[in-house]
Amino acid sequence: VKYLNAYTGVVLLRCRKDACGLLCSALPFVRQLESRNQRYPCVLNTLHIGGTIRTCQKFLIQYNRRQMLLLLQNCTNEEDRQCIQKSLLSCSLTEEPSQSGDEEDDDGTE
């Protein structure tokens, strides 16, 4: 697990390229997750398959932006509308300098 957001329910998983098909076929069968002796029901769906973590991050930004636009269309008051518009404007992917010198390969072999 490279990224987990409990609020949006998005999980970013990383696996080897040759294991991608096996992982995608196994995800629908996961019905619950266990943590600290507590079980949590869940449903896992594949939203995107990417070659690098960066392309997956870009997809997640666009996905979240589309979800916020849907929320914006269903707003009932102006305060909620302004809050969502502010969130939409703050969606961006900024590059941070690498601290350890490790860079992600763009050839999709990770």
Coordinates of N, CA and C in Angstrom, one line a residue:
V1 N 0.9 -1.2 0.0 CA 0.0 0.0 0.0 C 0.9 1.2 0.0
K2 N 0.8 2.0 -1.0 CA 1.6 3.3 -1.1 C 0.8 4.5 -0.7
Y3 N -0.6 4.4 -0.7 CA -1.4 5.6 -0.3 C -2.7 5.1 0.1
L4 N -3.2 5.6 1.2 CA -4.5 5.2 1.7 C -5.2 6.5 2.2
N5 N -6.4 6.8 1.8 CA -7.2 7.9 2.2 C -8.6 7.3 2.7
A6 N -8.7 7.3 4.0 CA -9.9 6.8 4.7 C -11.2 7.6 4.3
Y7 N -11.0 8.9 4.1 CA -12.1 9.8 3.8 C -12.7 9.6 2.5
T8 N -11.8 9.4 1.5 CA -12.3 9.2 0.1 C -12.5 7.7 -0.2
G9 N -11.8 6.9 0.6 CA -11.9 5.4 0.3 C -11.0 5.0 -0.8
V10 N -9.9 5.7 -1.1 CA -9.0 5.4 -2.2 C -7.8 4.8 -1.6
V11 N -7.3 3.7 -2.2 CA -6.1 3.0 -1.8 C -5.3 2.9 -3.1
L12 N -4.0 3.2 -3.0 CA -3.1 3.1 -4.1 C -2.2 1.9 -3.8
L13 N -2.3 0.8 -4.6 CA -1.5 -0.4 -4.4 C -0.4 -0.4 -5.4
R14 N 0.8 -0.9 -5.0 CA 1.9 -1.1 -5.9 C 2.3 -2.6 -6.0
C15 N 2.5 -3.1 -7.2 CA 2.9 -4.4 -7.4 C 3.8 -4.5 -8.7
R16 N 4.4 -5.6 -8.8 CA 5.2 -5.9 -10.0 C 4.3 -6.0 -11.2
K17 N 4.8 -5.6 -12.4 CA 4.0 -5.6 -13.6 C 3.4 -6.9 -14.0
D18 N 4.2 -8.0 -13.7 CA 3.7 -9.3 -14.1 C 2.7 -9.8 -13.1
A19 N 2.5 -9.2 -11.9 CA 1.5 -9.6 -10.9 C 0.2 -8.8 -11.0
C20 N 0.2 -7.8 -11.9 CA -0.9 -6.9 -11.9 C -2.3 -7.7 -12.2
G21 N -2.3 -8.6 -13.2 CA -3.5 -9.3 -13.5 C -4.0 -10.1 -12.3
L22 N -3.1 -10.8 -11.6 CA -3.4 -11.6 -10.5 C -4.0 -10.7 -9.4
L23 N -3.4 -9.5 -9.1 CA -3.9 -8.6 -8.1 C -5.3 -8.1 -8.5
C24 N -5.5 -7.7 -9.7 CA -6.8 -7.2 -10.2 C -7.9 -8.2 -10.1
S25 N -7.6 -9.5 -10.4 CA -8.6 -10.5 -10.3 C -8.9 -10.9 -8.9
A26 N -8.0 -10.7 -7.9 CA -8.2 -11.0 -6.5 C -8.9 -9.9 -5.7
L27 N -8.8 -8.7 -6.1 CA -9.4 -7.6 -5.4 C -11.0 -7.7 -5.2
P28 N -11.7 -8.1 -6.2 CA -13.2 -8.2 -5.9 C -13.6 -9.2 -4.9
F29 N -12.7 -10.1 -4.5 CA -13.0 -11.1 -3.5 C -12.7 -10.7 -2.1
V30 N -12.1 -9.6 -1.9 CA -11.8 -9.0 -0.6 C -13.1 -8.4 -0.1
R31 N -13.5 -8.9 1.0 CA -14.8 -8.5 1.6 C -14.6 -7.7 2.9
Q32 N -13.5 -7.9 3.6 CA -13.2 -7.2 4.9 C -11.7 -7.1 5.1
L33 N -11.4 -6.0 5.8 CA -10.0 -5.8 6.2 C -9.9 -5.9 7.7
E34 N -8.8 -6.3 8.2 CA -8.7 -6.5 9.7 C -7.5 -5.7 10.2
S35 N -7.7 -5.0 11.3 CA -6.7 -4.1 11.9 C -6.9 -4.1 13.4
R36 N -5.9 -4.5 14.2 CA -6.0 -4.5 15.6 C -7.2 -5.3 16.1
N37 N -7.3 -6.5 15.5 CA -8.4 -7.4 15.9 C -9.8 -6.9 15.7
Q38 N -10.0 -5.9 14.8 CA -11.3 -5.4 14.4 C -11.4 -5.6 12.9
R39 N -12.6 -6.1 12.5 CA -12.8 -6.3 11.0 C -13.7 -5.2 10.5
Y40 N -13.3 -4.7 9.3 CA -14.0 -3.7 8.6 C -14.5 -4.2 7.3
P41 N -15.8 -4.1 7.0 CA -16.3 -4.5 5.7 C -15.9 -3.5 4.6
C42 N -15.6 -4.1 3.4 CA -15.1 -3.2 2.3 C -15.5 -3.8 1.0
V43 N -15.4 -3.0 0.0 CA -15.6 -3.4 -1.4 C -14.5 -2.7 -2.2
L44 N -13.6 -3.5 -2.9 CA -12.5 -2.9 -3.6 C -12.8 -3.0 -5.1
N45 N -12.7 -1.9 -5.8 CA -12.8 -1.8 -7.3 C -11.6 -1.2 -7.9
T46 N -11.2 -1.6 -9.0 CA -10.1 -1.1 -9.7 C -10.5 0.2 -10.5
L47 N -9.9 1.3 -10.2 CA -10.2 2.6 -10.9 C -9.2 2.8 -12.0
H48 N -8.0 2.4 -11.8 CA -6.9 2.8 -12.8 C -5.8 1.9 -12.6
I49 N -5.1 1.6 -13.7 CA -3.8 0.8 -13.7 C -2.8 1.7 -14.4
G50 N -1.7 2.0 -13.7 CA -0.7 2.8 -14.3 C 0.7 2.2 -14.2
G51 N 1.6 2.7 -15.0 CA 2.9 2.2 -15.0 C 3.8 2.8 -14.0
T52 N 3.5 4.0 -13.5 CA 4.3 4.6 -12.5 C 3.4 5.2 -11.4
I53 N 4.0 5.4 -10.2 CA 3.2 6.0 -9.1 C 2.8 7.4 -9.5
R54 N 3.6 8.1 -10.2 CA 3.3 9.5 -10.6 C 2.0 9.6 -11.5
T55 N 1.9 8.6 -12.5 CA 0.7 8.6 -13.3 C -0.5 8.3 -12.5
C56 N -0.3 7.4 -11.6 CA -1.5 7.1 -10.7 C -1.9 8.3 -9.8
Q57 N -0.9 9.1 -9.4 CA -1.2 10.3 -8.6 C -2.0 11.3 -9.5
K58 N -1.5 11.4 -10.7 CA -2.2 12.3 -11.7 C -3.6 11.9 -11.9
F59 N -3.8 10.6 -12.0 CA -5.2 10.0 -12.2 C -6.0 10.4 -11.0
L60 N -5.5 10.2 -9.8 CA -6.3 10.4 -8.6 C -6.7 11.9 -8.4
I61 N -5.8 12.8 -8.9 CA -6.2 14.2 -8.8 C -7.3 14.5 -9.7
Q62 N -7.3 13.9 -11.0 CA -8.4 14.1 -11.9 C -9.7 13.4 -11.4
Y63 N -9.5 12.3 -10.8 CA -10.7 11.5 -10.3 C -11.3 12.3 -9.2
N64 N -10.5 12.8 -8.2 CA -11.1 13.6 -7.1 C -11.7 14.9 -7.6
R65 N -11.1 15.5 -8.6 CA -11.7 16.7 -9.2 C -13.1 16.4 -9.8
R66 N -13.2 15.3 -10.5 CA -14.5 14.9 -11.1 C -15.5 14.7 -10.0
Q67 N -15.1 14.0 -8.9 CA -16.0 13.8 -7.8 C -16.5 15.1 -7.2
M68 N -15.5 16.0 -7.0 CA -15.9 17.3 -6.4 C -16.9 18.1 -7.3
L69 N -16.7 18.0 -8.7 CA -17.6 18.6 -9.6 C -19.0 18.0 -9.4
L70 N -19.1 16.7 -9.2 CA -20.4 16.1 -9.0 C -21.0 16.6 -7.7
L71 N -20.2 16.8 -6.7 CA -20.7 17.4 -5.4 C -21.2 18.8 -5.6
L72 N -20.4 19.6 -6.4 CA -20.8 20.9 -6.7 C -22.1 21.1 -7.4
Q73 N -22.4 20.2 -8.3 CA -23.7 20.2 -9.0 C -24.9 19.9 -8.0
N74 N -24.6 19.1 -7.0 CA -25.7 18.8 -6.0 C -25.7 19.6 -4.8
C75 N -25.0 20.8 -4.8 CA -25.0 21.7 -3.6 C -26.4 22.3 -3.4
T76 N -26.8 22.5 -2.2 CA -28.1 23.1 -1.9 C -27.9 24.5 -1.4
N77 N -26.8 24.9 -0.8 CA -26.6 26.3 -0.3 C -25.3 26.8 -0.8
E78 N -25.1 28.1 -0.7 CA -24.0 28.9 -1.2 C -22.7 28.6 -0.5
E79 N -22.8 28.4 0.8 CA -21.6 28.1 1.7 C -21.0 26.8 1.3
D80 N -21.7 25.8 1.0 CA -21.2 24.5 0.6 C -20.6 24.6 -0.8
R81 N -21.2 25.4 -1.7 CA -20.7 25.6 -3.0 C -19.4 26.3 -3.0
Q82 N -19.2 27.3 -2.2 CA -17.9 28.0 -2.1 C -16.8 27.2 -1.5
C83 N -17.1 26.3 -0.5 CA -16.2 25.4 0.0 C -15.7 24.4 -1.0
I84 N -16.6 23.9 -1.8 CA -16.2 22.9 -2.8 C -15.4 23.6 -4.0
Q85 N -15.8 24.8 -4.3 CA -15.0 25.5 -5.3 C -13.6 25.8 -4.9
K86 N -13.4 26.1 -3.6 CA -12.1 26.3 -3.1 C -11.3 25.1 -3.1
S87 N -11.9 23.9 -2.8 CA -11.2 22.6 -2.9 C -10.8 22.3 -4.3
L88 N -11.7 22.6 -5.3 CA -11.3 22.4 -6.7 C -10.1 23.2 -7.1
L89 N -10.0 24.4 -6.7 CA -8.9 25.2 -7.1 C -7.6 24.8 -6.5
S90 N -7.7 24.1 -5.4 CA -6.4 23.7 -4.7 C -5.9 22.3 -5.2
C91 N -6.6 21.7 -6.1 CA -6.2 20.4 -6.6 C -5.0 20.6 -7.6
S92 N -3.8 20.2 -7.2 CA -2.7 20.2 -8.1 C -1.6 19.2 -7.6
L93 N -0.8 18.8 -8.5 CA 0.3 17.9 -8.2 C 1.6 18.8 -8.3
T94 N 2.3 18.9 -7.2 CA 3.5 19.7 -7.2 C 4.7 18.7 -6.9
E95 N 5.8 19.0 -7.6 CA 7.0 18.1 -7.4 C 7.7 18.6 -6.2
E96 N 8.1 17.6 -5.4 CA 9.0 17.9 -4.3 C 10.4 17.3 -4.6
P97 N 11.4 18.0 -4.2 CA 12.7 17.5 -4.4 C 13.0 16.2 -3.7
S98 N 13.6 15.3 -4.4 CA 13.9 14.0 -3.8 C 14.9 14.1 -2.7
Q99 N 14.6 13.6 -1.5 CA 15.5 13.7 -0.4 C 16.5 12.5 -0.4
S100 N 16.1 11.3 -0.8 CA 17.0 10.2 -0.7 C 17.8 10.0 -2.0
G101 N 17.4 10.7 -3.1 CA 18.0 10.5 -4.4 C 17.3 9.3 -5.2
D102 N 16.4 8.7 -4.6 CA 15.7 7.6 -5.3 C 14.6 8.2 -6.2
E103 N 14.6 7.8 -7.4 CA 13.6 8.3 -8.4 C 12.8 7.1 -8.9
E104 N 11.5 7.4 -9.2 CA 10.7 6.3 -9.8 C 11.0 6.1 -11.2
D105 N 11.1 4.9 -11.7 CA 11.4 4.6 -13.1 C 10.1 4.9 -13.9
D106 N 10.3 5.5 -15.1 CA 9.1 5.8 -15.9 C 8.9 4.7 -16.9
D107 N 9.6 3.5 -16.8 CA 9.4 2.5 -17.8 C 8.3 1.5 -17.4
G108 N 7.7 1.7 -16.2 CA 6.5 0.9 -15.8 C 7.0 -0.5 -15.3
T109 N 8.2 -0.6 -14.9 CA 8.7 -2.0 -14.4 C 8.5 -2.1 -12.9
E110 N 8.0 -1.1 -12.2 CA 7.8 -1.2 -10.7 C 6.5 -1.9 -10.3

